[in-house]
PDB file of C-alpha atoms in Angstrom:
ATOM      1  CA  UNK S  29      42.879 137.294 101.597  1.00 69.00           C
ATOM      2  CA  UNK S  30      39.932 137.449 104.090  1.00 73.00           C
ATOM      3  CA  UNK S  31      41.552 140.754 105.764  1.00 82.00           C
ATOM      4  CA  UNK S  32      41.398 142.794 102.096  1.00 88.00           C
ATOM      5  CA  UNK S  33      38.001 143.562 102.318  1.00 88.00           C
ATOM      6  CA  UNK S  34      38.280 144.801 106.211  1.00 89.00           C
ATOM      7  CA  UNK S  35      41.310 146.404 105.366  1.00 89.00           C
ATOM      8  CA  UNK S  36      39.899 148.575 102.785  1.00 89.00           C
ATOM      9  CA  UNK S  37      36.895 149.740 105.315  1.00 89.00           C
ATOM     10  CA  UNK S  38      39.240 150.618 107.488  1.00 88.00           C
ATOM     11  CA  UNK S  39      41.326 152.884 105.196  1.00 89.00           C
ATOM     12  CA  UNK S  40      38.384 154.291 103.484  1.00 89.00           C
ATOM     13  CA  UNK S  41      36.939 154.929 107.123  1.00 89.00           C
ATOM     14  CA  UNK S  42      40.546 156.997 107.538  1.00 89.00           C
ATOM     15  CA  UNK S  43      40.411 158.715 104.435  1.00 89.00           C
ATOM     16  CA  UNK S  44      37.008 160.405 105.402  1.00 87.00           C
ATOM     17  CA  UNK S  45      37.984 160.443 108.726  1.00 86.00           C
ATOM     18  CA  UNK S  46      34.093 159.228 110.114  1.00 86.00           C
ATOM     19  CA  UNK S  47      32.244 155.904 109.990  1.00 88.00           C
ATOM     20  CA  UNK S  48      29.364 157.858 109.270  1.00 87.00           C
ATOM     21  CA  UNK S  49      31.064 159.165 105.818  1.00 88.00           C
ATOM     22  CA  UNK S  50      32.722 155.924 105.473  1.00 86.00           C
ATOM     23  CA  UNK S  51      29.256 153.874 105.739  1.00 87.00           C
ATOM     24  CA  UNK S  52      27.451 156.543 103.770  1.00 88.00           C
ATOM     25  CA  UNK S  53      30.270 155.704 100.557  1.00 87.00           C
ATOM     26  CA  UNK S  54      30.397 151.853 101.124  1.00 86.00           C
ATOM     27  CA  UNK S  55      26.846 151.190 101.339  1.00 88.00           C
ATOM     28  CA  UNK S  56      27.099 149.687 104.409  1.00 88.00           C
ATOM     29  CA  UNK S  57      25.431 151.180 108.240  1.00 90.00           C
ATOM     30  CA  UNK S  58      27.625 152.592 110.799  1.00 87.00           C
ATOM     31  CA  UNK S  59      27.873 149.681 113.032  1.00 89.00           C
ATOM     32  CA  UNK S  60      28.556 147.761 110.124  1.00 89.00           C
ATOM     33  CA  UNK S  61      31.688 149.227 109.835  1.00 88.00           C
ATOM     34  CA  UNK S  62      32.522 149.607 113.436  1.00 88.00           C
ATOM     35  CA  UNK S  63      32.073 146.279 113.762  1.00 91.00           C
ATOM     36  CA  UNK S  64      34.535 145.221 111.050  1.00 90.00           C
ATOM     37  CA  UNK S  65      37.249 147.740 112.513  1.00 89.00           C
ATOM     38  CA  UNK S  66      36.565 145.736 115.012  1.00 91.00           C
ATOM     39  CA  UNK S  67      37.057 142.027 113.393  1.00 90.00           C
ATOM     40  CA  UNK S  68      40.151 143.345 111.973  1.00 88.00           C
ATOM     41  CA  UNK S  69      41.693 144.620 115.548  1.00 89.00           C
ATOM     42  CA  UNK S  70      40.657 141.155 116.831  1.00 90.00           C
ATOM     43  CA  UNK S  71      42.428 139.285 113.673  1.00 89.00           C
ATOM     44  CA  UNK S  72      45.890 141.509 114.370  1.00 88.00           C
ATOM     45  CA  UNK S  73      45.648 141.360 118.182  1.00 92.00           C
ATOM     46  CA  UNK S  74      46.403 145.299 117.854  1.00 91.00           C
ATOM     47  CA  UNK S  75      44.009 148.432 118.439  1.00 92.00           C
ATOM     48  CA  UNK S  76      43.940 150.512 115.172  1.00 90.00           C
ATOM     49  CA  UNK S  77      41.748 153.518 116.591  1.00 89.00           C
ATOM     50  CA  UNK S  78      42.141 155.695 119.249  1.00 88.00           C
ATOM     51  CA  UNK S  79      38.142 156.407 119.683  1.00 82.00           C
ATOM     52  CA  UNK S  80      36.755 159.381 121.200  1.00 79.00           C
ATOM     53  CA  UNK S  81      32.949 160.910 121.257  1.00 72.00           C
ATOM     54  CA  UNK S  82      34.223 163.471 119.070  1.00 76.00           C
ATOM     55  CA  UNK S  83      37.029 162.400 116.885  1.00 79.00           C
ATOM     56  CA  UNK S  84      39.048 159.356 115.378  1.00 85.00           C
ATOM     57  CA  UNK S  85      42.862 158.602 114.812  1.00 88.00           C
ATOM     58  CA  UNK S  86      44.701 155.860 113.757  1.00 90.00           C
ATOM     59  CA  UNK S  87      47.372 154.460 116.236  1.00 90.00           C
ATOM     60  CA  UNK S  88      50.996 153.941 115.185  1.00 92.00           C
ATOM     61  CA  UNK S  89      49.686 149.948 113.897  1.00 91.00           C
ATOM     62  CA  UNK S  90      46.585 151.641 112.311  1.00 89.00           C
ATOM     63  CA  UNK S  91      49.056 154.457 110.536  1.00 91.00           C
ATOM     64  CA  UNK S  92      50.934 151.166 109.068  1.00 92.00           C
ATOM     65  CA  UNK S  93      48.562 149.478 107.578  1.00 90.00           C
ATOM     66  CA  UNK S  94      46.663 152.090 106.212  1.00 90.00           C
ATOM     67  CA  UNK S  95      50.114 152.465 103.952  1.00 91.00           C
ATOM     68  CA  UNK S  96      48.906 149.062 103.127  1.00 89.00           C
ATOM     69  CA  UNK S  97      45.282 149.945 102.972  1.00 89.00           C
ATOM     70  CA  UNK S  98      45.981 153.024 100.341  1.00 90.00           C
ATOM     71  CA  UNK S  99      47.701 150.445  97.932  1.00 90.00           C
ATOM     72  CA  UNK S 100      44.307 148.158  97.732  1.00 90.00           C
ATOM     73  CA  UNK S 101      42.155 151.303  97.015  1.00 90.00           C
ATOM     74  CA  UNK S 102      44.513 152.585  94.740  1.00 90.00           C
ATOM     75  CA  UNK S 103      44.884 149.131  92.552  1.00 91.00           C
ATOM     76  CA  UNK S 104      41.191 148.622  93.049  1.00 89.00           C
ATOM     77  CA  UNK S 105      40.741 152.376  91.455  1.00 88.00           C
ATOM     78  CA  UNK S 106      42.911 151.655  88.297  1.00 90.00           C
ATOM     79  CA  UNK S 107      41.306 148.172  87.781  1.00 88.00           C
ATOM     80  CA  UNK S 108      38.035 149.671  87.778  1.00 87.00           C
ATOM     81  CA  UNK S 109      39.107 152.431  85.474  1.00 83.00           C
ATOM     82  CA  UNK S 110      40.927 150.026  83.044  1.00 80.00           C
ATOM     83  CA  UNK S 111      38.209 147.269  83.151  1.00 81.00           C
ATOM     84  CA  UNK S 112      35.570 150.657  81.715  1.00 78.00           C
ATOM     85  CA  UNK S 113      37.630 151.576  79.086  1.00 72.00           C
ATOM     86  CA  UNK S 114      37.759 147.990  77.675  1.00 69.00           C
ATOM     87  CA  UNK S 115      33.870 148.358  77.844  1.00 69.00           C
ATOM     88  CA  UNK S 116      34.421 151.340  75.685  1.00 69.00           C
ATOM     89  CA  UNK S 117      34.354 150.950  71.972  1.00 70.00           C
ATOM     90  CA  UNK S 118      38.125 150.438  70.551  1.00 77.00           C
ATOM     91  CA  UNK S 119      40.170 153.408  69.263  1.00 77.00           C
ATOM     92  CA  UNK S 120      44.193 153.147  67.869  1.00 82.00           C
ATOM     93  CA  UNK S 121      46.305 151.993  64.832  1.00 87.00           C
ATOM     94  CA  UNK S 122      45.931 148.259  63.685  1.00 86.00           C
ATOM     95  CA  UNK S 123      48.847 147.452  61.587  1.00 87.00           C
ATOM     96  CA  UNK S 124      47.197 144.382  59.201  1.00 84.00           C
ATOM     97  CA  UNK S 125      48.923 142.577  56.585  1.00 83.00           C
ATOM     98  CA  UNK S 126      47.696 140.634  53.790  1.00 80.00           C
ATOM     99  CA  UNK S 127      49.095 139.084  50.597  1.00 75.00           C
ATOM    100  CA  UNK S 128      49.510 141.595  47.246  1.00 69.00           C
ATOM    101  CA  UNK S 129      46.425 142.557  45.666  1.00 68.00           C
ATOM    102  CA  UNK S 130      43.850 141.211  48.190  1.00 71.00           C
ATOM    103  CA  UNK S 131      43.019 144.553  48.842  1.00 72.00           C
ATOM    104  CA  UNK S 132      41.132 144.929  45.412  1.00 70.00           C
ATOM    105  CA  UNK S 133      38.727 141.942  46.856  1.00 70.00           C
ATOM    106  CA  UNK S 134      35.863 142.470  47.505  1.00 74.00           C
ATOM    107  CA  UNK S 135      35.646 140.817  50.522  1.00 74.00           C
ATOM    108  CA  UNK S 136      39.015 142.505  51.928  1.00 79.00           C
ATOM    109  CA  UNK S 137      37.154 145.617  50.918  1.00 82.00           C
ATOM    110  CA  UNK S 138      33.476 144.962  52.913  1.00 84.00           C
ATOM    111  CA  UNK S 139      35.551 143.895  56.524  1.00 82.00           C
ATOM    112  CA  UNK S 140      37.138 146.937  55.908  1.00 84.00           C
ATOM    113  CA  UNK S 141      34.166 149.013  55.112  1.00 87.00           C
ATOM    114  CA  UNK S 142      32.010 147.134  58.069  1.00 86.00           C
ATOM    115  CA  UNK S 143      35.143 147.858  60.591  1.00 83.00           C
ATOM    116  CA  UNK S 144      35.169 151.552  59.747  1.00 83.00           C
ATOM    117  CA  UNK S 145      31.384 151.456  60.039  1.00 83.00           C
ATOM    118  CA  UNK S 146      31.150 150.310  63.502  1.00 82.00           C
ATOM    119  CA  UNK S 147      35.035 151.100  65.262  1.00 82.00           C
ATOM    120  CA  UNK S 148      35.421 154.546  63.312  1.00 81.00           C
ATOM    121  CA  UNK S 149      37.915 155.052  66.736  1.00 82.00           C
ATOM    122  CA  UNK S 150      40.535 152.321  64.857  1.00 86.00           C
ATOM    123  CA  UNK S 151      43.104 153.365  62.171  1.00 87.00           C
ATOM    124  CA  UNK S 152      43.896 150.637  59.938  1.00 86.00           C
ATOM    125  CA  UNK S 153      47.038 150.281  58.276  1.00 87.00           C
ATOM    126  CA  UNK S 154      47.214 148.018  55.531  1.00 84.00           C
ATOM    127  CA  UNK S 155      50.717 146.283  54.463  1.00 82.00           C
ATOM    128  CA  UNK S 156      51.164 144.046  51.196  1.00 76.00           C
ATOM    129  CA  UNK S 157      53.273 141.439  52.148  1.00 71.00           C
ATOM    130  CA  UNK S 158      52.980 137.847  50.418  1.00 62.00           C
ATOM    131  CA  UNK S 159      55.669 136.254  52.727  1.00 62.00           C
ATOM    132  CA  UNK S 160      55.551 135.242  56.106  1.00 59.00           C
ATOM    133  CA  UNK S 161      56.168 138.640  58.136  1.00 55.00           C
ATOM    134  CA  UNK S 162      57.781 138.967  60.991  1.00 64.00           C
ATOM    135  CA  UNK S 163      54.736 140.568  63.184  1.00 65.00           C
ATOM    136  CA  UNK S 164      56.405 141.492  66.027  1.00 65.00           C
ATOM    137  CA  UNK S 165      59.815 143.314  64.461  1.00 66.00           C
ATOM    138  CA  UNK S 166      57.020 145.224  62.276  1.00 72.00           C
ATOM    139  CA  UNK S 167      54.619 145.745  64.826  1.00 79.00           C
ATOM    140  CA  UNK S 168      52.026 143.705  63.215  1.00 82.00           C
ATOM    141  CA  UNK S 169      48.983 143.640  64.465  1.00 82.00           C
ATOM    142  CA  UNK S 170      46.915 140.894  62.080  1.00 82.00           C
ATOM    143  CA  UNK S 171      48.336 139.021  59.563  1.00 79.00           C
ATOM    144  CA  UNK S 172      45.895 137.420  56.932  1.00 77.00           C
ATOM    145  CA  UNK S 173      47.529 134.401  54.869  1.00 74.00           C
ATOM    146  CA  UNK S 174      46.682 131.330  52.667  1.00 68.00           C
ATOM    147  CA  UNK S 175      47.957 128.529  55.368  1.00 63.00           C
ATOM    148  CA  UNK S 176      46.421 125.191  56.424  1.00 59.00           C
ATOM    149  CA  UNK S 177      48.636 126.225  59.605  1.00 59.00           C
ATOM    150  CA  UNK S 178      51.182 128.576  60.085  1.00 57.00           C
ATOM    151  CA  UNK S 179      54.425 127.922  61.497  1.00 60.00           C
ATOM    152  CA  UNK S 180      55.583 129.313  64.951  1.00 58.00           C
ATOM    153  CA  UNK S 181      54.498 128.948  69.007  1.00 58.00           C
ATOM    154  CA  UNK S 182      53.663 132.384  69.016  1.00 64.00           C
ATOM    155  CA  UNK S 183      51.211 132.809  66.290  1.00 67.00           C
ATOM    156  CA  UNK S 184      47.670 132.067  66.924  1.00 72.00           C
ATOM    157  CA  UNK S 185      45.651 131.445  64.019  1.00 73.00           C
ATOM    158  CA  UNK S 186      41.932 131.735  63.383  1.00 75.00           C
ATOM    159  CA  UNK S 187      40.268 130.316  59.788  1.00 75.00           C
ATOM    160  CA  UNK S 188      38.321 133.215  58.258  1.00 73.00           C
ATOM    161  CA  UNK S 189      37.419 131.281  54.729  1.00 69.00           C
ATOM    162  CA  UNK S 190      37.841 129.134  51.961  1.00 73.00           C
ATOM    163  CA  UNK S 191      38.517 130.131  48.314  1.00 72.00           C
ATOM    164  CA  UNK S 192      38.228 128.155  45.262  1.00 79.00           C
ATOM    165  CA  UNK S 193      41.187 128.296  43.388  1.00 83.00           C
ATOM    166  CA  UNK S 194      40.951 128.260  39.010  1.00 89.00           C
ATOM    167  CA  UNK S 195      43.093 128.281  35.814  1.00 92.00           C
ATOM    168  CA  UNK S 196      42.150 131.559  34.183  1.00 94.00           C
ATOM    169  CA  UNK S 197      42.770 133.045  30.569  1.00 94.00           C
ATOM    170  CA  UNK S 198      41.911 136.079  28.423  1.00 94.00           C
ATOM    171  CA  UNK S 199      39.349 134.947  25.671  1.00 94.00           C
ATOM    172  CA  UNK S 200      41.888 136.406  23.512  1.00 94.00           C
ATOM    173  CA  UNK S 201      44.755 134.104  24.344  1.00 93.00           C
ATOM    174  CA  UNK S 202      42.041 131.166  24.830  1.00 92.00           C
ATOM    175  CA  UNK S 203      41.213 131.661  20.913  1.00 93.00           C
ATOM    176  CA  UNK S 204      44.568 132.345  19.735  1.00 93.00           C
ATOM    177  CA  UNK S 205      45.570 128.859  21.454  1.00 92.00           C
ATOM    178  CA  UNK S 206      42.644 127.019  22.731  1.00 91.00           C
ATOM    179  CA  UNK S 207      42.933 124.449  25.511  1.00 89.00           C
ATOM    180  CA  UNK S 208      40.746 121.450  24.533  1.00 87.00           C
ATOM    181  CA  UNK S 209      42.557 119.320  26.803  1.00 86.00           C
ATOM    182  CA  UNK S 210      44.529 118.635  30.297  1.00 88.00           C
ATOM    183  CA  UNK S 211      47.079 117.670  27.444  1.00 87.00           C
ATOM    184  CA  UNK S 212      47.395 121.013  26.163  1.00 89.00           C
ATOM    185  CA  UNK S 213      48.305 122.345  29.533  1.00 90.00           C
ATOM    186  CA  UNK S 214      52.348 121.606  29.385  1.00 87.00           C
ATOM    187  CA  UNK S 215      52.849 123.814  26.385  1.00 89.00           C
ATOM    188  CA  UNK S 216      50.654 126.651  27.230  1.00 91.00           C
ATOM    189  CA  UNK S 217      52.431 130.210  28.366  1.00 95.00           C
ATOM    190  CA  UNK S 218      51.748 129.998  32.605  1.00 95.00           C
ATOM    191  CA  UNK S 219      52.073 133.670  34.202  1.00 95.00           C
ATOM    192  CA  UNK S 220      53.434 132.167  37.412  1.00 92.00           C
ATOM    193  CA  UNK S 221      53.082 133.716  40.723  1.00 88.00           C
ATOM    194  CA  UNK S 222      53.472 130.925  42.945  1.00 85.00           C
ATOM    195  CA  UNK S 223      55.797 128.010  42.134  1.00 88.00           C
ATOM    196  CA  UNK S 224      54.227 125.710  44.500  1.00 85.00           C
ATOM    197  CA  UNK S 225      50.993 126.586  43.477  1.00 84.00           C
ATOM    198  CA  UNK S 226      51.471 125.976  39.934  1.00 88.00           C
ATOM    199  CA  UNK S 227      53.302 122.750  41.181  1.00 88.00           C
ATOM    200  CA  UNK S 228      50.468 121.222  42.608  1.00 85.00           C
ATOM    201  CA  UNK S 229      47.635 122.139  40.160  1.00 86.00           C
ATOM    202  CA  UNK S 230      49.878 120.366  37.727  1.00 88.00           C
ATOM    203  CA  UNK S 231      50.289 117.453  39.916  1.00 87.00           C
ATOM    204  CA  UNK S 232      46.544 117.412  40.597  1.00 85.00           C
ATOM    205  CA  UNK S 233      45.821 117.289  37.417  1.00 86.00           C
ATOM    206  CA  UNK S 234      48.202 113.957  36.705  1.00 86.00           C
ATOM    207  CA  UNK S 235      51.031 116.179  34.796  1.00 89.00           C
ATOM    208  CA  UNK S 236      54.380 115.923  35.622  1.00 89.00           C
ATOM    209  CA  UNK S 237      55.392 117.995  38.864  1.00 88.00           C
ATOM    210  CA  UNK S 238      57.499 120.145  37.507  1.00 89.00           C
ATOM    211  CA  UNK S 239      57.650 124.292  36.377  1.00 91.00           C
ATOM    212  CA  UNK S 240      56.541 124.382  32.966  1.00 90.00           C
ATOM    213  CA  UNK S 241      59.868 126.164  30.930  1.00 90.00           C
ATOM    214  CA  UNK S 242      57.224 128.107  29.042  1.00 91.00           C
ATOM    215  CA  UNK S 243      56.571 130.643  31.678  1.00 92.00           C
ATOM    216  CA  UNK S 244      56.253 134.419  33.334  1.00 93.00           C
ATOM    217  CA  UNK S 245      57.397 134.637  36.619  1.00 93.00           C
ATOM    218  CA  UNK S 246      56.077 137.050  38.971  1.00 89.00           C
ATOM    219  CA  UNK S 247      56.993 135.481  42.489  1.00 86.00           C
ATOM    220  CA  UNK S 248      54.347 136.429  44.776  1.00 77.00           C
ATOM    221  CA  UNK S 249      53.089 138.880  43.021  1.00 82.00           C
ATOM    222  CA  UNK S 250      48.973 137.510  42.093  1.00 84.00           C
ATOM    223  CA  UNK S 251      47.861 140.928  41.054  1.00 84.00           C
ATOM    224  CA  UNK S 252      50.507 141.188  38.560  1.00 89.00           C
ATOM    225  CA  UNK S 253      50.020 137.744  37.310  1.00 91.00           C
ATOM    226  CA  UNK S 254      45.868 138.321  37.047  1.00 91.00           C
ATOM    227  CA  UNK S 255      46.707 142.003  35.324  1.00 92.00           C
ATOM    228  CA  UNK S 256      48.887 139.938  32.781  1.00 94.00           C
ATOM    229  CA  UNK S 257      46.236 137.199  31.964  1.00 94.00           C
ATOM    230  CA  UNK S 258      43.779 140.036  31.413  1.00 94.00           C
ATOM    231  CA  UNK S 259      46.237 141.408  29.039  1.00 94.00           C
ATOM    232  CA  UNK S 260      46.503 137.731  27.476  1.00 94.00           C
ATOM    233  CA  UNK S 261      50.149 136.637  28.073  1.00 93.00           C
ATOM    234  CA  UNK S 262      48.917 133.306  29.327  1.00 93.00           C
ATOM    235  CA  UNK S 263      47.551 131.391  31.907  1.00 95.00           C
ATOM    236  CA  UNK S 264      47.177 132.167  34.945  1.00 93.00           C
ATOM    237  CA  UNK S 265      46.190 130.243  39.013  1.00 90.00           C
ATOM    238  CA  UNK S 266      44.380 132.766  40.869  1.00 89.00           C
ATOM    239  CA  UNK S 267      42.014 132.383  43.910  1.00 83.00           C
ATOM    240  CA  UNK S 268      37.623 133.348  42.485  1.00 82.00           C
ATOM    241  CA  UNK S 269      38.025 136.394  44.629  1.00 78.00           C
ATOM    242  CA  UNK S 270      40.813 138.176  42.756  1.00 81.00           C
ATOM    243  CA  UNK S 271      39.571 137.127  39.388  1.00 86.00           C
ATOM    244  CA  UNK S 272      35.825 137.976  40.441  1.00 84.00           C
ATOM    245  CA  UNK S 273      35.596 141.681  38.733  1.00 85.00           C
ATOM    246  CA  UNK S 274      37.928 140.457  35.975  1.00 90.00           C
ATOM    247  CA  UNK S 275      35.492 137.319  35.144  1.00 90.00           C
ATOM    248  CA  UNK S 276      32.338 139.998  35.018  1.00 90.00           C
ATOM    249  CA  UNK S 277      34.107 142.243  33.056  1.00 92.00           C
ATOM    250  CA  UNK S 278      35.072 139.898  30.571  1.00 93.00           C
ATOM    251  CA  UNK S 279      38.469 139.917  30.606  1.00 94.00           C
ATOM    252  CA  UNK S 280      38.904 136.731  31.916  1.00 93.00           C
ATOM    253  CA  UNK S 281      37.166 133.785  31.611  1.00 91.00           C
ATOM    254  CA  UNK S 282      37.951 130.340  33.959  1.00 89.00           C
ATOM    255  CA  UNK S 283      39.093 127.022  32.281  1.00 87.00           C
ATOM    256  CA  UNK S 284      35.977 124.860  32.079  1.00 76.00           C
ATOM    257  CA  UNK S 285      36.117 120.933  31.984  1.00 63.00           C
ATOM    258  CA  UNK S 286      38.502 119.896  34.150  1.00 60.00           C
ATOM    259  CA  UNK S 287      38.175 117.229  36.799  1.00 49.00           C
ATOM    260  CA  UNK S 288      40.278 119.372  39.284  1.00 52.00           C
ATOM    261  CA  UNK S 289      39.340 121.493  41.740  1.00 51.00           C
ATOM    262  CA  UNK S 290      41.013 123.518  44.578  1.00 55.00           C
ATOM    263  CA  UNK S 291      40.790 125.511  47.729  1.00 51.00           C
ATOM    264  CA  UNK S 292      42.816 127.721  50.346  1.00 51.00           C
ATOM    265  CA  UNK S 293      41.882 128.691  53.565  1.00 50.00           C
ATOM    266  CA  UNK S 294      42.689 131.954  54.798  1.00 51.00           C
ATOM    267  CA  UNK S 295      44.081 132.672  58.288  1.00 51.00           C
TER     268      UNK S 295
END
């Protein structure tokens, strides 16, 4: 390792075939250089150089390891050319997948406003896909999902964000057939998007743990299920974000008065 640096000089001395020139490009004097030709001939026990007043030629050793000596420059070269264009702003395709209808969020829709803002050089490519994908068969760049921790030695995962998570209705269905009650729950219509979901809020809630047999199913489809509440066909778990423009709009409205609440973490 201590013979790298001397054994660059010395090829770099070769390739410009003067110390002068060679000093002049490594910021270094003359019998700077000369004097590391020199600590390298002494390391080796070998003469590199055949030195005259007027000229300089490597000796059979010295034609050796420059071979060797042309490799260093020639890594050193592409390391400094590689290490600048990661300094450079980033430009390619990024395949990104997220669960159905996150897309229509408005916070999917600022990161992807702010990324094309200030990496115009990336291409996004956005993929709905509400299971777990397989990122590397699909050359899958970023995978955003509603995990505590997902599965797998080869994933790594970063948390992004929690959303609250509420029981939403049309106020047409919510007048039609009003829930006063956690009671009144169990015999409601559910548009049901996620079994386990629905599951749990139930369970929360101290209901049985079980799918309600007065239900919609939609299996991970949330945009669906949301586009169905608004049309008031039932009752419907969706995450604030997705039921944000529906809420302002009026065409939903969350369940108030229950001593439940909930929230996923995306990843």
């Amino acid at each position: 390792m201590e013979h790298l640096k001397l054994i660059c000089i010395f090829t770099t001395v070769l390739r410009l075939g003067s110390m002068t020139a060679a000093a002049s490009q490594l910021g270094m004097s003359a019998s700077a250089v000369s004097q590391n030709i020199r600590a390298l001939e002494k390391a080796y026990k070998i003469q590199l150089l055949n030195r005259t007043t007027r000229s300089l030629s490597p000796t059979e050793e010295g034609r050796k390891l420059r071979e060797y000596g042309e490799k260093l420059l020639d890594i050193e070269k592409q390391a400094s050319l590689d290490m600048r264009k990661m300094q450079a702003a980033p430009e390619g395709e990024v395949r990104l997948t997220l669960p159905s209808g996150k897309a229509e969020g408005i916070r999917i829709q600022n990161m992807i406003r702010e990324l094309k803002e200030h990496y115009s050089g990336i291409r996004l490519v956005l993929l709905e896909d509400d299971g777990f994908a397989d990122m590397t068969e699909r050359n899958i760049d970023i995978a955003l999902r509603f995990v505590e921790q997902p599965e797998g030695d080869n994933l790594i995962a970063r948390f992004l964000v929690t959303w609250d998570t509420s029981i939403y209705a049309s106020p047409d269905y919510l007048d039609k057939y009003p829930v006063f009650s956690v009671n009144d729950l169990p015999r409601a219509q559910w548009i049901n998007h996620n079994d386990r979901g629905l599951i749990n809020t139930l369970a929360a809630l101290e209901l049985p743990a079980a799918l309600p047999d007065n239900r919609i199913d939609c299996p991970g489809r949330a945009s669906v299920a949301r586009e169905l509440a608004c049309a008031g066909m039932g009752l419907a778990i969706l995450f604030s974000e997705d039921a944000e423009q529906s809420v302002r709009s009026g065409k939903l409205r969350a369940l108030p008065g229950f001593p439940w609440q909930s929230a996923t973490s995306m990843r």
